[in-house]
mmCIF file of C-alpha atoms in Angstrom:
data_model
loop_
_atom_site.group_PDB
_atom_site.id
_atom_site.type_symbol
_atom_site.label_atom_id
_atom_site.label_comp_id
_atom_site.label_asym_id
_atom_site.label_seq_id
_atom_site.Cartn_x
_atom_site.Cartn_y
_atom_site.Cartn_z
ATOM 1 C CA VAL A 236 0.035 0.015 0.220
ATOM 2 C CA LYS A 237 2.878 2.470 1.147
ATOM 3 C CA GLU A 238 4.984 2.017 -2.259
ATOM 4 C CA CYS A 239 1.735 2.480 -4.359
ATOM 5 C CA GLN A 240 0.777 5.478 -2.526
ATOM 6 C CA ALA A 241 4.549 6.784 -3.248
ATOM 7 C CA TYR A 242 4.179 6.225 -6.574
ATOM 8 C CA GLY A 243 0.817 7.484 -7.093
ATOM 9 C CA LEU A 244 -0.442 4.394 -8.285
ATOM 10 C CA ALA A 245 -3.852 2.729 -7.725
ATOM 11 C CA MET A 246 -3.584 -0.391 -5.502
ATOM 12 C CA PRO A 247 -3.661 -3.241 -7.686
ATOM 13 C CA ARG A 248 -6.247 -6.245 -7.644
ATOM 14 C CA LEU A 249 -4.851 -9.710 -7.332
ATOM 15 C CA THR A 250 -7.094 -12.463 -8.888
ATOM 16 C CA VAL A 251 -6.142 -16.119 -9.074
ATOM 17 C CA GLU A 252 -7.546 -18.767 -11.534
ATOM 18 C CA PRO A 253 -7.799 -21.827 -9.833
ATOM 19 C CA GLY A 254 -8.698 -24.150 -12.777
ATOM 20 C CA ARG A 255 -5.428 -25.544 -14.048
ATOM 21 C CA ALA A 256 -3.553 -24.949 -10.860
ATOM 22 C CA ILE A 257 -5.743 -26.154 -7.906
ATOM 23 C CA ILE A 258 -8.732 -28.159 -9.599
ATOM 24 C CA GLY A 259 -6.853 -29.741 -12.495
ATOM 25 C CA PRO A 260 -4.619 -32.167 -10.803
ATOM 26 C CA GLY A 261 -7.216 -33.129 -8.137
ATOM 27 C CA GLY A 262 -9.421 -34.630 -11.013
ATOM 28 C CA VAL A 263 -9.061 -38.108 -12.548
ATOM 29 C CA THR A 264 -11.166 -39.569 -15.511
ATOM 30 C CA VAL A 265 -11.932 -43.336 -15.481
ATOM 31 C CA TYR A 266 -12.641 -44.742 -18.690
ATOM 32 C CA GLU A 267 -13.485 -48.318 -19.609
ATOM 33 C CA VAL A 268 -11.495 -49.961 -22.418
ATOM 34 C CA GLY A 269 -13.712 -50.884 -25.519
ATOM 35 C CA THR A 270 -11.246 -52.181 -28.216
ATOM 36 C CA VAL A 271 -7.576 -52.728 -28.557
ATOM 37 C CA LYS A 272 -6.103 -52.487 -32.314
ATOM 38 C CA ASN A 273 -2.739 -52.978 -32.940
ATOM 39 C CA VAL A 274 -1.244 -51.216 -36.113
ATOM 40 C CA GLU A 275 2.104 -53.153 -36.532
ATOM 41 C CA GLY A 276 4.946 -50.924 -36.597
ATOM 42 C CA LEU A 277 3.195 -47.712 -35.479
ATOM 43 C CA ARG A 278 1.364 -48.000 -32.291
ATOM 44 C CA THR A 279 -1.845 -49.359 -30.739
ATOM 45 C CA TYR A 280 -4.840 -47.856 -30.608
ATOM 46 C CA VAL A 281 -7.051 -48.088 -27.232
ATOM 47 C CA SER A 282 -10.736 -47.060 -27.418
ATOM 48 C CA VAL A 283 -12.317 -46.047 -24.619
ATOM 49 C CA ASP A 284 -16.086 -45.084 -23.623
ATOM 50 C CA GLY A 285 -15.538 -41.618 -23.694
ATOM 51 C CA GLY A 286 -13.463 -39.035 -25.579
ATOM 52 C CA MET A 287 -14.154 -35.844 -26.968
ATOM 53 C CA SER A 288 -17.644 -35.453 -25.547
ATOM 54 C CA ASP A 289 -16.182 -35.370 -22.060
ATOM 55 C CA ASN A 290 -12.699 -34.060 -22.720
ATOM 56 C CA LEU A 291 -12.406 -31.785 -25.786
ATOM 57 C CA ARG A 292 -9.272 -30.194 -24.387
ATOM 58 C CA THR A 293 -6.741 -32.475 -26.397
ATOM 59 C CA ALA A 294 -8.472 -31.573 -29.652
ATOM 60 C CA LEU A 295 -9.446 -27.948 -29.132
ATOM 61 C CA TYR A 296 -5.878 -26.954 -28.262
ATOM 62 C CA GLY A 297 -3.207 -29.785 -27.826
ATOM 63 C CA ALA A 298 -3.717 -30.727 -24.095
ATOM 64 C CA GLU A 299 -1.551 -33.280 -22.728
ATOM 65 C CA TYR A 300 -2.310 -36.173 -20.309
ATOM 66 C CA THR A 301 -1.093 -39.553 -19.143
ATOM 67 C CA SER A 302 -3.271 -42.590 -18.353
ATOM 68 C CA VAL A 303 -2.578 -45.863 -16.638
ATOM 69 C CA LEU A 304 -3.793 -48.964 -16.100
ATOM 70 C CA ALA A 305 -6.072 -48.627 -13.297
ATOM 71 C CA SER A 306 -8.163 -51.822 -12.644
ATOM 72 C CA ARG A 307 -5.725 -54.438 -12.115
ATOM 73 C CA GLU A 308 -1.818 -55.144 -12.004
ATOM 74 C CA SER A 309 0.001 -56.091 -14.873
ATOM 75 C CA ALA A 310 3.193 -57.655 -15.524
ATOM 76 C CA GLY A 311 2.606 -57.304 -19.450
ATOM 77 C CA GLY A 312 5.419 -55.010 -21.186
ATOM 78 C CA PRO A 313 5.066 -51.497 -22.276
ATOM 79 C CA MET A 314 3.345 -50.790 -25.743
ATOM 80 C CA LEU A 315 3.286 -47.593 -27.374
ATOM 81 C CA SER A 316 -0.615 -46.608 -27.220
ATOM 82 C CA ARG A 317 -2.909 -43.628 -28.324
ATOM 83 C CA LEU A 318 -6.113 -43.584 -26.402
ATOM 84 C CA VAL A 319 -8.863 -42.799 -28.380
ATOM 85 C CA GLY A 320 -12.480 -41.910 -27.565
ATOM 86 C CA LYS A 321 -15.727 -43.668 -29.239
ATOM 87 C CA HIS A 322 -16.805 -40.705 -31.388
ATOM 88 C CA CYS A 323 -14.927 -41.905 -34.661
ATOM 89 C CA GLU A 324 -13.602 -38.204 -35.695
ATOM 90 C CA SER A 325 -9.878 -37.391 -36.341
ATOM 91 C CA GLY A 326 -9.445 -35.302 -33.322
ATOM 92 C CA ASP A 327 -11.153 -37.566 -30.682
ATOM 93 C CA ILE A 328 -7.566 -38.638 -29.078
ATOM 94 C CA VAL A 329 -7.618 -38.339 -25.209
ATOM 95 C CA VAL A 330 -3.943 -39.172 -24.718
ATOM 96 C CA ARG A 331 -1.824 -38.862 -28.187
ATOM 97 C CA ASP A 332 1.175 -41.166 -26.968
ATOM 98 C CA LEU A 333 1.766 -42.927 -23.994
ATOM 99 C CA TRP A 334 2.834 -46.466 -22.707
ATOM 100 C CA LEU A 335 0.521 -48.919 -21.548
ATOM 101 C CA PRO A 336 0.678 -53.012 -20.794
ATOM 102 C CA GLU A 337 0.722 -55.235 -23.875
ATOM 103 C CA ASP A 338 -1.804 -57.120 -22.059
ATOM 104 C CA LEU A 339 -4.503 -54.386 -21.971
ATOM 105 C CA SER A 340 -8.013 -55.673 -22.846
ATOM 106 C CA ALA A 341 -11.536 -54.582 -23.319
ATOM 107 C CA GLY A 342 -13.158 -54.071 -19.915
ATOM 108 C CA ASP A 343 -10.185 -52.733 -18.116
ATOM 109 C CA LEU A 344 -10.135 -49.416 -16.764
ATOM 110 C CA VAL A 345 -7.550 -46.572 -17.537
ATOM 111 C CA ALA A 346 -7.162 -43.696 -15.399
ATOM 112 C CA VAL A 347 -6.287 -40.379 -17.237
ATOM 113 C CA ALA A 348 -4.594 -38.082 -14.522
ATOM 114 C CA ALA A 349 -5.267 -34.066 -14.428
ATOM 115 C CA THR A 350 -8.710 -33.718 -15.916
ATOM 116 C CA GLY A 351 -10.169 -31.649 -13.105
ATOM 117 C CA ALA A 352 -10.199 -28.345 -14.788
ATOM 118 C CA TYR A 353 -12.684 -27.696 -17.580
ATOM 119 C CA CYS A 354 -13.390 -31.180 -18.899
ATOM 120 C CA ARG A 355 -16.780 -31.324 -17.057
ATOM 121 C CA SER A 356 -17.638 -27.869 -18.000
ATOM 122 C CA MET A 357 -16.849 -28.079 -21.767
ATOM 123 C CA ALA A 358 -18.521 -31.466 -21.954
ATOM 124 C CA SER A 359 -20.942 -32.111 -24.401
ATOM 125 C CA ASN A 360 -23.633 -34.843 -25.681
ATOM 126 C CA TYR A 361 -21.880 -35.063 -29.066
ATOM 127 C CA ASN A 362 -22.854 -38.160 -31.331
ATOM 128 C CA PHE A 363 -25.565 -38.374 -28.428
ATOM 129 C CA VAL A 364 -23.251 -39.564 -25.752
ATOM 130 C CA PRO A 365 -24.751 -39.104 -22.192
ATOM 131 C CA LYS A 366 -22.179 -37.276 -19.862
ATOM 132 C CA PRO A 367 -20.393 -39.130 -17.265
ATOM 133 C CA ALA A 368 -21.081 -38.859 -13.367
ATOM 134 C CA VAL A 369 -18.945 -36.645 -11.245
ATOM 135 C CA VAL A 370 -17.542 -38.670 -8.010
ATOM 136 C CA ALA A 371 -15.744 -37.557 -4.888
ATOM 137 C CA VAL A 372 -13.503 -39.771 -3.218
ATOM 138 C CA ARG A 373 -12.003 -39.199 0.013
ATOM 139 C CA ASP A 374 -10.342 -41.705 2.543
ATOM 140 C CA GLY A 375 -11.425 -44.373 0.333
ATOM 141 C CA VAL A 376 -15.172 -43.419 0.238
ATOM 142 C CA SER A 377 -16.961 -42.424 -2.915
ATOM 143 C CA ARG A 378 -19.759 -39.975 -3.061
ATOM 144 C CA VAL A 379 -21.588 -39.405 -6.324
ATOM 145 C CA LEU A 380 -21.850 -35.589 -6.588
ATOM 146 C CA VAL A 381 -23.358 -35.490 -10.324
ATOM 147 C CA ARG A 382 -25.310 -38.702 -11.566
ATOM 148 C CA ARG A 383 -24.648 -40.173 -14.828
ATOM 149 C CA GLU A 384 -26.835 -38.989 -17.555
ATOM 150 C CA THR A 385 -29.371 -41.440 -18.832
ATOM 151 C CA GLN A 386 -31.085 -41.993 -22.352
ATOM 152 C CA ASP A 387 -34.066 -40.239 -20.575
ATOM 153 C CA ASP A 388 -32.051 -37.153 -19.806
ATOM 154 C CA LEU A 389 -31.105 -36.994 -23.576
ATOM 155 C CA LEU A 390 -34.684 -37.194 -24.726
ATOM 156 C CA ARG A 391 -36.229 -34.851 -22.195
ATOM 157 C CA LEU A 392 -36.407 -31.996 -24.313
ATOM 158 C CA ASP A 393 -37.514 -33.753 -27.331
ATOM 159 C CA ALA A 394 -41.127 -32.585 -28.534
ATOM 160 C CA GLU A 395 -43.765 -35.285 -29.200
ATOM 161 C CA VAL A 396 -44.434 -36.011 -32.945
ATOM 162 C CA GLY A 397 -47.892 -36.542 -33.879
ATOM 163 C CA ALA A 398 -49.236 -38.558 -36.675
#
């Protein structure tokens, strides 16, 4: 205050944008693996039950994430992978390049770290995919904060069409 007064400056206002710094690291997105497709000599594509509808950041401006197998332990060696969504779009990439276990298979769960900022707020129903639930976990106890959308939720605004 004293220095601002000495130089005739207005007191500055300090604001903090907490998204990436505070919220981002605290959020994790858990996906279920749908298919695993090896493209010989290139990489393995791992599709999951979400994608650009719940995390547009990679497609929109190249956000980078990492992911791990979360549902079990694996003794499999590493395979170069690309984690992709279920939307069949060229930009539907969750993690561009990462190493996942070579024994990864359909039904496994993978966790994508640091997705707490903006993913849910930017989520859409692209390709009519329902938005996922938001779950808080503390001391090993989980609590649903926002329930998963249902097909009824997606259809609730449709007007009846008469014959």
